[in-house]
Structures are given as C-alpha cells and as structure tokens.
Amino acid sequence: MDMKTIYVNALDKMMAEDHHVVMLDADLGRSIGPRSLYAKYPKQCFEAGIAEQDMASIAAGMASYGFKPWIETFTPFATRRICDQVTISIAYAKRNVKIVGSDPGITAELNGGTHMSFEDFGVLRSVPDVVLFEAADEVELAKALPVINDYEGCVYLRLFRKELPKIYDDSYQFDLFKASTLREGRDVTIFASGIMVADALEAAKQLSAQGVDAEVVNIHTIKPIDTASVVASARKTGAVLTVENHNVIGGLRSAVLEALAEEKIPVCAVGVQDRFGEVGKMPYLRETLGLTVENIVAGAGKALSLK
C-alpha cells in the first residue's frame, strides 16, 4: 500500500474517533490524499488555499481552543515557508499541531529544485520543542501516526507519498523516541532514515558478501535523537556511516555527529552534498546526488578504513 493511503486511512480513523482532530491543507488535498475526507468530515476539514503561513497560524489558533490540527503541504512550504509561524505561533506558544511535509528530498522528482527540499529537517531541528519524524515503510507509518496524534506538542512528519519496500511486519513495536535496530553487526554501523533505510539494508547484504558485518539502525526520529542507542551502536562497531535523503548539513549526519561529539569514532556520510536539487526521476537523482546502494557500500568502506 502506498504511504499516502496509510496517512489518509489513519486520519479517517482519528477523525471518526475524536471530533477535535482536524485537517488543514494548502490546496494539495488531492495530491497528498485527504481531499476524500472533506465530504465525510465537513466540520473537521479546512482548505487554506495557497497560503501556508495562514494555515499554520489558523492551526495554532485552533489548537489553543483544544483542537488537534494536522496541517499538510509540500515539504518546502511546510518548513522554510512557515518557519516563523512554527517557531512563534506553534512551538513557542506550545501548541499541539502536527505538520506533514510531503515529497521530501529527491521524491519531489519532476517538481524540480524549487520543491526539492533538502533542508527541511535542518530548518526545524534548530527550533525548540519540535519533534522530527520520518517513516521507513508503510508498517512504521501506520504504527507511528496514532502515537504522533496522541503526543502533546508539535511534530513534523516527512511523508513520501508512494509505496516503499516493506521492512517491518505487524509485530513491530513502535516507539517514537527509540531507534530501531534492523540488523546486528560488529564492523560498521549504518544509521539511515526514511526512503534510504531499505537501501541501507541492501548495502549491508552486499557488504556481508565482502566479509563486512554491518549494523543497520533506522533513525526514524531525528529530533530528539535516541542518543543512547546511537552511542551504544557506534561504540560496538567503532565506525559509522549516516545515510539520508537530505543535506548532510543539518539533518541525520549532524544529529549523529552531535550525539558522538565526545566519542573518538569516525563518521562518514551518504547524503546530499550541500547543493540544490533539479528536475528528474528518482533513479537519475539517486545517481546524480550520490544516494545509491553503491554509494552506501563505498561509504561504509571509507568509514572502516578510518578505524
């Protein structure tokens, strides 16, 4: 099942169970999915139009009256465009607002460089009291959404709309603030997030064929990062590679480096090397921006060489 269907189904269930749960979108309800909920919940769905700052401010106001708003738009408009509203009206005011940024990083594809946000986590990671989350597959997203809805505070959720390789089964016990170790290893740790988690697992298989035992950890929550798990895994293997569909500045790499600041452990990175995106399909963008399985294998080798 694609990720946006998981998201819409979860919203449907949450709205049915609690009339305080409301959804606001910025003229993208059909693209992201929840437009179908307007007829079913006419008093809980609101169209803000192409006015994202207003949408965020309206959500903050609704939250002050006890509503539980979910706001959604494309990633750059959900972060850099509304950063002031998130900072002051939502985070500083301690409002319970959930923010969904669709099509993160290279998944913006043909929308091109203007919509290809590699800085969204970096923008909001510096704002106090904002939780940053990205699911690795449909099971994790389905498990996470009700937990995020119940969390009192601001959460930013990166949402890839299409289908991802399935990583978890239904027995998965999700913890919003606990990293998930997918593969135990002793030689190098690969910390990955979002769409790159499946690629990290594939890279670990290829590394195993080369005699390298890689540990793969899904860091679904970038902030607050699970420092204890990051440090424990890094100490065990002695070498680290971060893998993200984001600028290597400000996102997963930065969070891991901060967690390991007092450790003498080499950290290498696979991610976007501080540049803007461009128009293209994902296979082309992966090659152009260095986000392939081969890049991960090479990055792990580099980290190992620095031990």
PDB file of C-alpha atoms in Angstrom:
ATOM      1  CA  MET A   1       0.000   0.000   0.000  1.00  0.00           C
ATOM      2  CA  ASP A   2       1.309   3.487  -0.764  1.00  0.00           C
ATOM      3  CA  MET A   3       2.233   5.813   2.068  1.00  0.00           C
ATOM      4  CA  LYS A   4      -0.377   8.473   1.377  1.00  0.00           C
ATOM      5  CA  THR A   5      -3.156   5.865   1.641  1.00  0.00           C
ATOM      6  CA  ILE A   6      -1.795   4.841   5.040  1.00  0.00           C
ATOM      7  CA  TYR A   7      -1.841   8.502   6.056  1.00  0.00           C
ATOM      8  CA  VAL A   8      -5.401   9.104   4.819  1.00  0.00           C
ATOM      9  CA  ASN A   9      -6.707   5.923   6.466  1.00  0.00           C
ATOM     10  CA  ALA A  10      -5.148   6.959   9.767  1.00  0.00           C
ATOM     11  CA  LEU A  11      -6.644  10.453   9.561  1.00  0.00           C
ATOM     12  CA  ASP A  12     -10.022   8.917   8.763  1.00  0.00           C
ATOM     13  CA  LYS A  13      -9.868   6.731  11.872  1.00  0.00           C
ATOM     14  CA  MET A  14      -8.610   9.538  14.119  1.00  0.00           C
ATOM     15  CA  MET A  15     -11.315  11.947  12.936  1.00  0.00           C
ATOM     16  CA  ALA A  16     -14.017   9.345  13.437  1.00  0.00           C
ATOM     17  CA  GLU A  17     -12.883   8.669  16.996  1.00  0.00           C
ATOM     18  CA  ASP A  18     -12.255  12.287  18.034  1.00  0.00           C
ATOM     19  CA  HIS A  19     -14.027  15.345  16.613  1.00  0.00           C
ATOM     20  CA  HIS A  20     -11.179  17.505  17.927  1.00  0.00           C
ATOM     21  CA  VAL A  21      -8.860  16.061  15.250  1.00  0.00           C
ATOM     22  CA  VAL A  22      -8.951  18.431  12.266  1.00  0.00           C
ATOM     23  CA  MET A  23      -7.079  18.649   8.966  1.00  0.00           C
ATOM     24  CA  LEU A  24      -5.984  21.750   7.078  1.00  0.00           C
ATOM     25  CA  ASP A  25      -4.362  21.651   3.656  1.00  0.00           C
ATOM     26  CA  ALA A  26      -2.941  24.270   1.326  1.00  0.00           C
ATOM     27  CA  ASP A  27      -4.622  23.363  -1.966  1.00  0.00           C
ATOM     28  CA  LEU A  28      -2.933  19.948  -2.070  1.00  0.00           C
ATOM     29  CA  GLY A  29      -5.621  17.679  -0.643  1.00  0.00           C
ATOM     30  CA  ARG A  30      -5.947  15.743  -3.898  1.00  0.00           C
ATOM     31  CA  SER A  31      -2.186  15.331  -4.337  1.00  0.00           C
ATOM     32  CA  ILE A  32      -1.427  14.289  -0.778  1.00  0.00           C
ATOM     33  CA  GLY A  33      -4.692  12.381  -0.376  1.00  0.00           C
ATOM     34  CA  PRO A  34      -7.101  13.680   2.285  1.00  0.00           C
ATOM     35  CA  ARG A  35      -9.402  15.559  -0.119  1.00  0.00           C
ATOM     36  CA  SER A  36     -11.583  12.440   0.057  1.00  0.00           C
ATOM     37  CA  LEU A  37     -12.256  13.196   3.734  1.00  0.00           C
ATOM     38  CA  TYR A  38     -13.894  16.582   3.102  1.00  0.00           C
ATOM     39  CA  ALA A  39     -17.326  15.122   2.340  1.00  0.00           C
ATOM     40  CA  LYS A  40     -17.148  12.684   5.244  1.00  0.00           C
ATOM     41  CA  TYR A  41     -15.965  15.222   7.842  1.00  0.00           C
ATOM     42  CA  PRO A  42     -17.093  18.653   6.610  1.00  0.00           C
ATOM     43  CA  LYS A  43     -16.650  20.232  10.046  1.00  0.00           C
ATOM     44  CA  GLN A  44     -13.144  18.808  10.516  1.00  0.00           C
ATOM     45  CA  CYS A  45     -11.517  19.557   7.141  1.00  0.00           C
ATOM     46  CA  PHE A  46     -10.419  23.010   6.066  1.00  0.00           C
ATOM     47  CA  GLU A  47      -8.954  24.342   2.820  1.00  0.00           C
ATOM     48  CA  ALA A  48      -6.488  27.152   3.497  1.00  0.00           C
ATOM     49  CA  GLY A  49      -5.564  27.708  -0.139  1.00  0.00           C
ATOM     50  CA  ILE A  50      -2.052  28.569  -1.226  1.00  0.00           C
ATOM     51  CA  ALA A  51      -1.436  30.469   1.997  1.00  0.00           C
ATOM     52  CA  GLU A  52       0.749  28.240   4.113  1.00  0.00           C
ATOM     53  CA  GLN A  53       1.638  30.855   6.749  1.00  0.00           C
ATOM     54  CA  ASP A  54      -2.071  31.492   7.302  1.00  0.00           C
ATOM     55  CA  MET A  55      -2.697  27.745   7.517  1.00  0.00           C
ATOM     56  CA  ALA A  56      -0.080  27.370  10.262  1.00  0.00           C
ATOM     57  CA  SER A  57      -1.452  30.365  12.171  1.00  0.00           C
ATOM     58  CA  ILE A  58      -5.029  29.079  11.913  1.00  0.00           C
ATOM     59  CA  ALA A  59      -3.880  25.685  13.209  1.00  0.00           C
ATOM     60  CA  ALA A  60      -2.126  27.333  16.151  1.00  0.00           C
ATOM     61  CA  GLY A  61      -5.316  29.220  16.976  1.00  0.00           C
ATOM     62  CA  MET A  62      -7.446  26.100  16.734  1.00  0.00           C
ATOM     63  CA  ALA A  63      -5.007  24.230  18.975  1.00  0.00           C
ATOM     64  CA  SER A  64      -5.387  26.942  21.612  1.00  0.00           C
ATOM     65  CA  TYR A  65      -9.085  26.004  21.772  1.00  0.00           C
ATOM     66  CA  GLY A  66      -8.412  22.296  22.237  1.00  0.00           C
ATOM     67  CA  PHE A  67      -8.468  21.088  18.641  1.00  0.00           C
ATOM     68  CA  LYS A  68      -5.766  18.738  17.323  1.00  0.00           C
ATOM     69  CA  PRO A  69      -4.801  20.131  13.912  1.00  0.00           C
ATOM     70  CA  TRP A  70      -2.891  18.287  11.223  1.00  0.00           C
ATOM     71  CA  ILE A  71      -1.601  20.617   8.504  1.00  0.00           C
ATOM     72  CA  GLU A  72      -0.139  19.431   5.212  1.00  0.00           C
ATOM     73  CA  THR A  73       1.624  20.722   2.135  1.00  0.00           C
ATOM     74  CA  PHE A  74       4.789  20.048   0.153  1.00  0.00           C
ATOM     75  CA  THR A  75       7.939  19.846   2.280  1.00  0.00           C
ATOM     76  CA  PRO A  76       9.485  23.264   1.435  1.00  0.00           C
ATOM     77  CA  PHE A  77       6.205  25.026   2.223  1.00  0.00           C
ATOM     78  CA  ALA A  78       5.746  23.032   5.444  1.00  0.00           C
ATOM     79  CA  THR A  79       9.142  24.107   6.792  1.00  0.00           C
ATOM     80  CA  ARG A  80      11.083  27.018   5.355  1.00  0.00           C
ATOM     81  CA  ARG A  81       7.987  28.981   4.264  1.00  0.00           C
ATOM     82  CA  ILE A  82       6.250  28.723   7.630  1.00  0.00           C
ATOM     83  CA  CYS A  83       9.322  28.654   9.864  1.00  0.00           C
ATOM     84  CA  ASP A  84       8.382  31.827  11.741  1.00  0.00           C
ATOM     85  CA  GLN A  85       4.824  30.632  12.372  1.00  0.00           C
ATOM     86  CA  VAL A  86       6.107  27.246  13.554  1.00  0.00           C
ATOM     87  CA  THR A  87       8.661  28.904  15.814  1.00  0.00           C
ATOM     88  CA  ILE A  88       6.454  31.544  17.434  1.00  0.00           C
ATOM     89  CA  SER A  89       2.788  30.601  16.998  1.00  0.00           C
ATOM     90  CA  ILE A  90       3.248  26.837  17.449  1.00  0.00           C
ATOM     91  CA  ALA A  91       6.470  25.859  19.264  1.00  0.00           C
ATOM     92  CA  TYR A  92       6.991  28.929  21.466  1.00  0.00           C
ATOM     93  CA  ALA A  93       3.286  29.010  22.292  1.00  0.00           C
ATOM     94  CA  LYS A  94       3.370  25.239  22.995  1.00  0.00           C
ATOM     95  CA  ARG A  95       0.535  24.421  20.612  1.00  0.00           C
ATOM     96  CA  ASN A  96      -0.399  20.856  19.743  1.00  0.00           C
ATOM     97  CA  VAL A  97      -0.011  20.955  15.957  1.00  0.00           C
ATOM     98  CA  LYS A  98       1.139  18.186  13.622  1.00  0.00           C
ATOM     99  CA  ILE A  99       2.857  19.231  10.378  1.00  0.00           C
ATOM    100  CA  VAL A 100       3.070  16.941   7.352  1.00  0.00           C
ATOM    101  CA  GLY A 101       5.649  17.743   4.683  1.00  0.00           C
ATOM    102  CA  SER A 102       5.030  15.735   1.512  1.00  0.00           C
ATOM    103  CA  ASP A 103       7.578  14.714  -1.160  1.00  0.00           C
ATOM    104  CA  PRO A 104      10.814  15.204   0.803  1.00  0.00           C
ATOM    105  CA  GLY A 105      14.152  15.478  -0.956  1.00  0.00           C
ATOM    106  CA  ILE A 106      14.548  13.598  -4.220  1.00  0.00           C
ATOM    107  CA  THR A 107      10.981  12.271  -4.004  1.00  0.00           C
ATOM    108  CA  ALA A 108       9.823  15.674  -5.328  1.00  0.00           C
ATOM    109  CA  GLU A 109      11.169  14.382  -8.677  1.00  0.00           C
ATOM    110  CA  LEU A 110       9.734  16.404 -11.592  1.00  0.00           C
ATOM    111  CA  ASN A 111       8.685  19.326  -9.402  1.00  0.00           C
ATOM    112  CA  GLY A 112      12.350  20.223  -9.552  1.00  0.00           C
ATOM    113  CA  GLY A 113      14.816  22.206  -7.498  1.00  0.00           C
ATOM    114  CA  THR A 114      12.367  24.738  -6.042  1.00  0.00           C
ATOM    115  CA  HIS A 115      10.270  21.969  -4.481  1.00  0.00           C
ATOM    116  CA  MET A 116      13.154  19.576  -3.714  1.00  0.00           C
ATOM    117  CA  SER A 117      13.730  20.357  -0.073  1.00  0.00           C
ATOM    118  CA  PHE A 118      16.996  19.002   1.321  1.00  0.00           C
ATOM    119  CA  GLU A 119      16.977  21.430   4.245  1.00  0.00           C
ATOM    120  CA  ASP A 120      13.641  20.807   5.984  1.00  0.00           C
ATOM    121  CA  PHE A 121      14.998  18.850   8.946  1.00  0.00           C
ATOM    122  CA  GLY A 122      17.814  21.361   9.248  1.00  0.00           C
ATOM    123  CA  VAL A 123      15.363  24.256   9.344  1.00  0.00           C
ATOM    124  CA  LEU A 124      13.171  22.795  12.084  1.00  0.00           C
ATOM    125  CA  ARG A 125      15.851  20.918  14.052  1.00  0.00           C
ATOM    126  CA  SER A 126      17.034  24.263  15.415  1.00  0.00           C
ATOM    127  CA  VAL A 127      13.555  25.157  16.728  1.00  0.00           C
ATOM    128  CA  PRO A 128      12.966  24.076  20.352  1.00  0.00           C
ATOM    129  CA  ASP A 129      10.253  21.537  21.178  1.00  0.00           C
ATOM    130  CA  VAL A 130       9.681  20.303  17.604  1.00  0.00           C
ATOM    131  CA  VAL A 131       9.834  16.520  17.104  1.00  0.00           C
ATOM    132  CA  LEU A 132      11.111  15.421  13.673  1.00  0.00           C
ATOM    133  CA  PHE A 133       9.953  12.067  12.265  1.00  0.00           C
ATOM    134  CA  GLU A 134      10.246  10.095   9.026  1.00  0.00           C
ATOM    135  CA  ALA A 135       8.897   6.570   8.452  1.00  0.00           C
ATOM    136  CA  ALA A 136      10.842   3.862   6.663  1.00  0.00           C
ATOM    137  CA  ASP A 137       7.856   1.891   5.372  1.00  0.00           C
ATOM    138  CA  GLU A 138       4.061   1.578   5.483  1.00  0.00           C
ATOM    139  CA  VAL A 139       4.001  -0.502   8.669  1.00  0.00           C
ATOM    140  CA  GLU A 140       6.088   2.005  10.584  1.00  0.00           C
ATOM    141  CA  LEU A 141       3.964   4.892   9.308  1.00  0.00           C
ATOM    142  CA  ALA A 142       0.727   3.137  10.302  1.00  0.00           C
ATOM    143  CA  LYS A 143       2.107   2.395  13.772  1.00  0.00           C
ATOM    144  CA  ALA A 144       3.501   5.912  14.185  1.00  0.00           C
ATOM    145  CA  LEU A 145       0.515   8.062  13.193  1.00  0.00           C
ATOM    146  CA  PRO A 146      -1.745   7.326  16.199  1.00  0.00           C
ATOM    147  CA  VAL A 147       1.245   7.693  18.531  1.00  0.00           C
ATOM    148  CA  ILE A 148       2.075  11.064  16.983  1.00  0.00           C
ATOM    149  CA  ASN A 149      -1.570  12.108  17.231  1.00  0.00           C
ATOM    150  CA  ASP A 150      -1.573  11.300  20.963  1.00  0.00           C
ATOM    151  CA  TYR A 151       1.704  13.139  21.568  1.00  0.00           C
ATOM    152  CA  GLU A 152       1.083  16.565  23.087  1.00  0.00           C
ATOM    153  CA  GLY A 153       3.188  19.025  21.124  1.00  0.00           C
ATOM    154  CA  CYS A 154       4.497  19.903  17.677  1.00  0.00           C
ATOM    155  CA  VAL A 155       5.614  17.069  15.405  1.00  0.00           C
ATOM    156  CA  TYR A 156       6.934  17.462  11.865  1.00  0.00           C
ATOM    157  CA  LEU A 157       6.439  14.369   9.712  1.00  0.00           C
ATOM    158  CA  ARG A 158       8.206  13.849   6.389  1.00  0.00           C
ATOM    159  CA  LEU A 159       5.805  11.937   4.102  1.00  0.00           C
ATOM    160  CA  PHE A 160       6.819  10.035   0.966  1.00  0.00           C
ATOM    161  CA  ARG A 161       3.528   9.520  -0.851  1.00  0.00           C
ATOM    162  CA  LYS A 162       4.274   6.383  -2.866  1.00  0.00           C
ATOM    163  CA  GLU A 163       4.993   2.757  -1.981  1.00  0.00           C
ATOM    164  CA  LEU A 164       8.204   1.731  -0.232  1.00  0.00           C
ATOM    165  CA  PRO A 165       9.795  -1.722   0.193  1.00  0.00           C
ATOM    166  CA  LYS A 166       8.301  -3.384   3.254  1.00  0.00           C
ATOM    167  CA  ILE A 167      10.757  -3.602   6.151  1.00  0.00           C
ATOM    168  CA  TYR A 168       8.606  -4.367   9.185  1.00  0.00           C
ATOM    169  CA  ASP A 169       5.827  -6.852   9.863  1.00  0.00           C
ATOM    170  CA  ASP A 170       2.754  -6.254  12.001  1.00  0.00           C
ATOM    171  CA  SER A 171       4.537  -7.438  15.161  1.00  0.00           C
ATOM    172  CA  TYR A 172       6.758  -4.345  15.115  1.00  0.00           C
ATOM    173  CA  GLN A 173       6.583  -2.467  18.418  1.00  0.00           C
ATOM    174  CA  PHE A 174       6.949   1.214  17.549  1.00  0.00           C
ATOM    175  CA  ASP A 175       8.491   3.715  19.957  1.00  0.00           C
ATOM    176  CA  LEU A 176       8.571   7.334  18.757  1.00  0.00           C
ATOM    177  CA  PHE A 177      11.716   8.113  20.731  1.00  0.00           C
ATOM    178  CA  LYS A 178      13.638   4.843  20.312  1.00  0.00           C
ATOM    179  CA  ALA A 179      15.787   3.984  17.284  1.00  0.00           C
ATOM    180  CA  SER A 180      15.111   0.641  15.621  1.00  0.00           C
ATOM    181  CA  THR A 181      17.996  -1.781  15.025  1.00  0.00           C
ATOM    182  CA  LEU A 182      17.176  -3.760  11.888  1.00  0.00           C
ATOM    183  CA  ARG A 183      20.391  -5.724  11.536  1.00  0.00           C
ATOM    184  CA  GLU A 184      23.016  -6.506  14.161  1.00  0.00           C
ATOM    185  CA  GLY A 185      26.657  -6.099  13.143  1.00  0.00           C
ATOM    186  CA  ARG A 186      30.148  -5.732  14.548  1.00  0.00           C
ATOM    187  CA  ASP A 187      32.235  -3.865  11.922  1.00  0.00           C
ATOM    188  CA  VAL A 188      30.393  -0.666  10.980  1.00  0.00           C
ATOM    189  CA  THR A 189      27.093   0.992  11.894  1.00  0.00           C
ATOM    190  CA  ILE A 190      24.853   2.410   9.181  1.00  0.00           C
ATOM    191  CA  PHE A 191      22.380   4.929  10.588  1.00  0.00           C
ATOM    192  CA  ALA A 192      19.675   5.557   7.984  1.00  0.00           C
ATOM    193  CA  SER A 193      16.344   7.348   7.716  1.00  0.00           C
ATOM    194  CA  GLY A 194      13.246   7.380   5.515  1.00  0.00           C
ATOM    195  CA  ILE A 195      13.491   6.081   1.967  1.00  0.00           C
ATOM    196  CA  MET A 196      17.190   5.272   2.470  1.00  0.00           C
ATOM    197  CA  VAL A 197      16.606   2.567   5.091  1.00  0.00           C
ATOM    198  CA  ALA A 198      15.787  -0.133   2.533  1.00  0.00           C
ATOM    199  CA  ASP A 199      18.898   0.822   0.569  1.00  0.00           C
ATOM    200  CA  ALA A 200      20.998   0.595   3.726  1.00  0.00           C
ATOM    201  CA  LEU A 201      19.741  -2.955   4.308  1.00  0.00           C
ATOM    202  CA  GLU A 202      20.576  -3.910   0.719  1.00  0.00           C
ATOM    203  CA  ALA A 203      24.043  -2.376   1.104  1.00  0.00           C
ATOM    204  CA  ALA A 204      24.540  -4.398   4.286  1.00  0.00           C
ATOM    205  CA  LYS A 205      23.824  -7.588   2.322  1.00  0.00           C
ATOM    206  CA  GLN A 206      26.417  -6.641  -0.278  1.00  0.00           C
ATOM    207  CA  LEU A 207      28.913  -5.763   2.445  1.00  0.00           C
ATOM    208  CA  SER A 208      28.306  -9.154   4.062  1.00  0.00           C
ATOM    209  CA  ALA A 209      29.338 -10.827   0.807  1.00  0.00           C
ATOM    210  CA  GLN A 210      32.607  -8.887   1.133  1.00  0.00           C
ATOM    211  CA  GLY A 211      33.129 -10.101   4.698  1.00  0.00           C
ATOM    212  CA  VAL A 212      31.940  -6.883   6.351  1.00  0.00           C
ATOM    213  CA  ASP A 213      29.362  -7.220   9.121  1.00  0.00           C
ATOM    214  CA  ALA A 214      27.277  -4.025   9.058  1.00  0.00           C
ATOM    215  CA  GLU A 215      24.765  -2.997  11.687  1.00  0.00           C
ATOM    216  CA  VAL A 216      21.759  -1.109  10.292  1.00  0.00           C
ATOM    217  CA  VAL A 217      19.779   1.240  12.528  1.00  0.00           C
ATOM    218  CA  ASN A 218      16.647   3.069  11.448  1.00  0.00           C
ATOM    219  CA  ILE A 219      16.686   6.554  12.985  1.00  0.00           C
ATOM    220  CA  HIS A 220      13.033   7.403  12.378  1.00  0.00           C
ATOM    221  CA  THR A 221      13.059  10.297  14.851  1.00  0.00           C
ATOM    222  CA  ILE A 222      15.843  12.762  14.081  1.00  0.00           C
ATOM    223  CA  LYS A 223      14.923  15.023  16.981  1.00  0.00           C
ATOM    224  CA  PRO A 224      15.136  14.174  19.765  1.00  0.00           C
ATOM    225  CA  ILE A 225      17.598  11.586  18.501  1.00  0.00           C
ATOM    226  CA  ASP A 226      17.993   8.408  20.533  1.00  0.00           C
ATOM    227  CA  THR A 227      21.468   9.320  21.783  1.00  0.00           C
ATOM    228  CA  ALA A 228      21.841   6.226  23.953  1.00  0.00           C
ATOM    229  CA  SER A 229      21.259   3.848  21.021  1.00  0.00           C
ATOM    230  CA  VAL A 230      23.481   5.869  18.687  1.00  0.00           C
ATOM    231  CA  VAL A 231      26.371   5.866  21.149  1.00  0.00           C
ATOM    232  CA  ALA A 232      25.964   2.191  22.054  1.00  0.00           C
ATOM    233  CA  SER A 233      25.975   1.044  18.420  1.00  0.00           C
ATOM    234  CA  ALA A 234      28.877   3.309  17.466  1.00  0.00           C
ATOM    235  CA  ARG A 235      30.978   2.078  20.394  1.00  0.00           C
ATOM    236  CA  LYS A 236      30.247  -1.532  19.454  1.00  0.00           C
ATOM    237  CA  THR A 237      31.341  -1.238  15.810  1.00  0.00           C
ATOM    238  CA  GLY A 238      33.843   1.642  16.016  1.00  0.00           C
ATOM    239  CA  ALA A 239      32.838   3.129  12.649  1.00  0.00           C
ATOM    240  CA  VAL A 240      29.728   4.984  11.485  1.00  0.00           C
ATOM    241  CA  LEU A 241      28.027   5.869   8.215  1.00  0.00           C
ATOM    242  CA  THR A 242      24.935   8.096   8.056  1.00  0.00           C
ATOM    243  CA  VAL A 243      22.573   7.733   5.100  1.00  0.00           C
ATOM    244  CA  GLU A 244      19.858  10.294   4.365  1.00  0.00           C
ATOM    245  CA  ASN A 245      17.731  11.866   1.651  1.00  0.00           C
ATOM    246  CA  HIS A 246      18.691  15.296   2.986  1.00  0.00           C
ATOM    247  CA  ASN A 247      21.565  17.738   3.011  1.00  0.00           C
ATOM    248  CA  VAL A 248      24.464  16.294   5.009  1.00  0.00           C
ATOM    249  CA  ILE A 249      24.348  19.614   6.883  1.00  0.00           C
ATOM    250  CA  GLY A 250      21.554  19.935   9.425  1.00  0.00           C
ATOM    251  CA  GLY A 251      19.882  16.539   9.279  1.00  0.00           C
ATOM    252  CA  LEU A 252      20.760  12.976  10.324  1.00  0.00           C
ATOM    253  CA  ARG A 253      24.528  13.358   9.925  1.00  0.00           C
ATOM    254  CA  SER A 254      24.558  16.484  12.054  1.00  0.00           C
ATOM    255  CA  ALA A 255      22.393  14.886  14.737  1.00  0.00           C
ATOM    256  CA  VAL A 256      24.611  11.773  14.873  1.00  0.00           C
ATOM    257  CA  LEU A 257      27.803  13.859  14.983  1.00  0.00           C
ATOM    258  CA  GLU A 258      26.409  15.842  17.894  1.00  0.00           C
ATOM    259  CA  ALA A 259      25.482  12.639  19.718  1.00  0.00           C
ATOM    260  CA  LEU A 260      29.004  11.290  19.173  1.00  0.00           C
ATOM    261  CA  ALA A 261      30.864  14.548  19.820  1.00  0.00           C
ATOM    262  CA  GLU A 262      32.753  13.111  22.803  1.00  0.00           C
ATOM    263  CA  GLU A 263      33.479   9.764  21.126  1.00  0.00           C
ATOM    264  CA  LYS A 264      36.599   9.111  19.066  1.00  0.00           C
ATOM    265  CA  ILE A 265      34.717   7.302  16.308  1.00  0.00           C
ATOM    266  CA  PRO A 266      34.924   8.104  12.563  1.00  0.00           C
ATOM    267  CA  VAL A 267      31.672   9.218  10.949  1.00  0.00           C
ATOM    268  CA  CYS A 268      31.218   9.266   7.167  1.00  0.00           C
ATOM    269  CA  ALA A 269      28.100  10.307   5.287  1.00  0.00           C
ATOM    270  CA  VAL A 270      25.969   9.463   2.276  1.00  0.00           C
ATOM    271  CA  GLY A 271      23.601  12.318   1.582  1.00  0.00           C
ATOM    272  CA  VAL A 272      23.156  15.450  -0.475  1.00  0.00           C
ATOM    273  CA  GLN A 273      26.418  17.376  -0.516  1.00  0.00           C
ATOM    274  CA  ASP A 274      25.123  20.874   0.236  1.00  0.00           C
ATOM    275  CA  ARG A 275      23.562  21.583  -3.140  1.00  0.00           C
ATOM    276  CA  PHE A 276      20.163  22.281  -4.647  1.00  0.00           C
ATOM    277  CA  GLY A 277      18.059  19.680  -6.407  1.00  0.00           C
ATOM    278  CA  GLU A 278      16.971  19.521 -10.026  1.00  0.00           C
ATOM    279  CA  VAL A 279      14.278  18.082 -12.266  1.00  0.00           C
ATOM    280  CA  GLY A 280      14.493  14.326 -12.700  1.00  0.00           C
ATOM    281  CA  LYS A 281      13.125  10.909 -11.852  1.00  0.00           C
ATOM    282  CA  MET A 282      14.398   9.174  -8.747  1.00  0.00           C
ATOM    283  CA  PRO A 283      16.872   6.764 -10.417  1.00  0.00           C
ATOM    284  CA  TYR A 284      18.582   9.719 -12.120  1.00  0.00           C
ATOM    285  CA  LEU A 285      18.525  11.807  -8.943  1.00  0.00           C
ATOM    286  CA  ARG A 286      19.975   8.973  -6.864  1.00  0.00           C
ATOM    287  CA  GLU A 287      22.890   8.670  -9.274  1.00  0.00           C
ATOM    288  CA  THR A 288      23.415  12.423  -9.627  1.00  0.00           C
ATOM    289  CA  LEU A 289      23.237  13.153  -5.902  1.00  0.00           C
ATOM    290  CA  GLY A 290      25.109  10.089  -4.675  1.00  0.00           C
ATOM    291  CA  LEU A 291      22.233   8.270  -2.966  1.00  0.00           C
ATOM    292  CA  THR A 292      22.640   4.759  -4.412  1.00  0.00           C
ATOM    293  CA  VAL A 293      23.283   1.418  -2.737  1.00  0.00           C
ATOM    294  CA  GLU A 294      26.752   1.539  -4.293  1.00  0.00           C
ATOM    295  CA  ASN A 295      27.389   4.868  -2.598  1.00  0.00           C
ATOM    296  CA  ILE A 296      26.415   3.325   0.739  1.00  0.00           C
ATOM    297  CA  VAL A 297      28.736   0.352   0.236  1.00  0.00           C
ATOM    298  CA  ALA A 298      31.601   2.690  -0.642  1.00  0.00           C
ATOM    299  CA  GLY A 299      30.806   4.968   2.298  1.00  0.00           C
ATOM    300  CA  ALA A 300      30.885   2.049   4.709  1.00  0.00           C
ATOM    301  CA  GLY A 301      34.252   1.028   3.293  1.00  0.00           C
ATOM    302  CA  LYS A 302      35.567   4.545   3.861  1.00  0.00           C
ATOM    303  CA  ALA A 303      34.352   4.561   7.459  1.00  0.00           C
ATOM    304  CA  LEU A 304      36.006   1.207   8.039  1.00  0.00           C
ATOM    305  CA  SER A 305      39.308   2.488   6.652  1.00  0.00           C
ATOM    306  CA  LEU A 306      39.321   5.252   9.263  1.00  0.00           C
ATOM    307  CA  LYS A 307      39.024   2.920  12.271  1.00  0.00           C
TER     308      LYS A 307
END
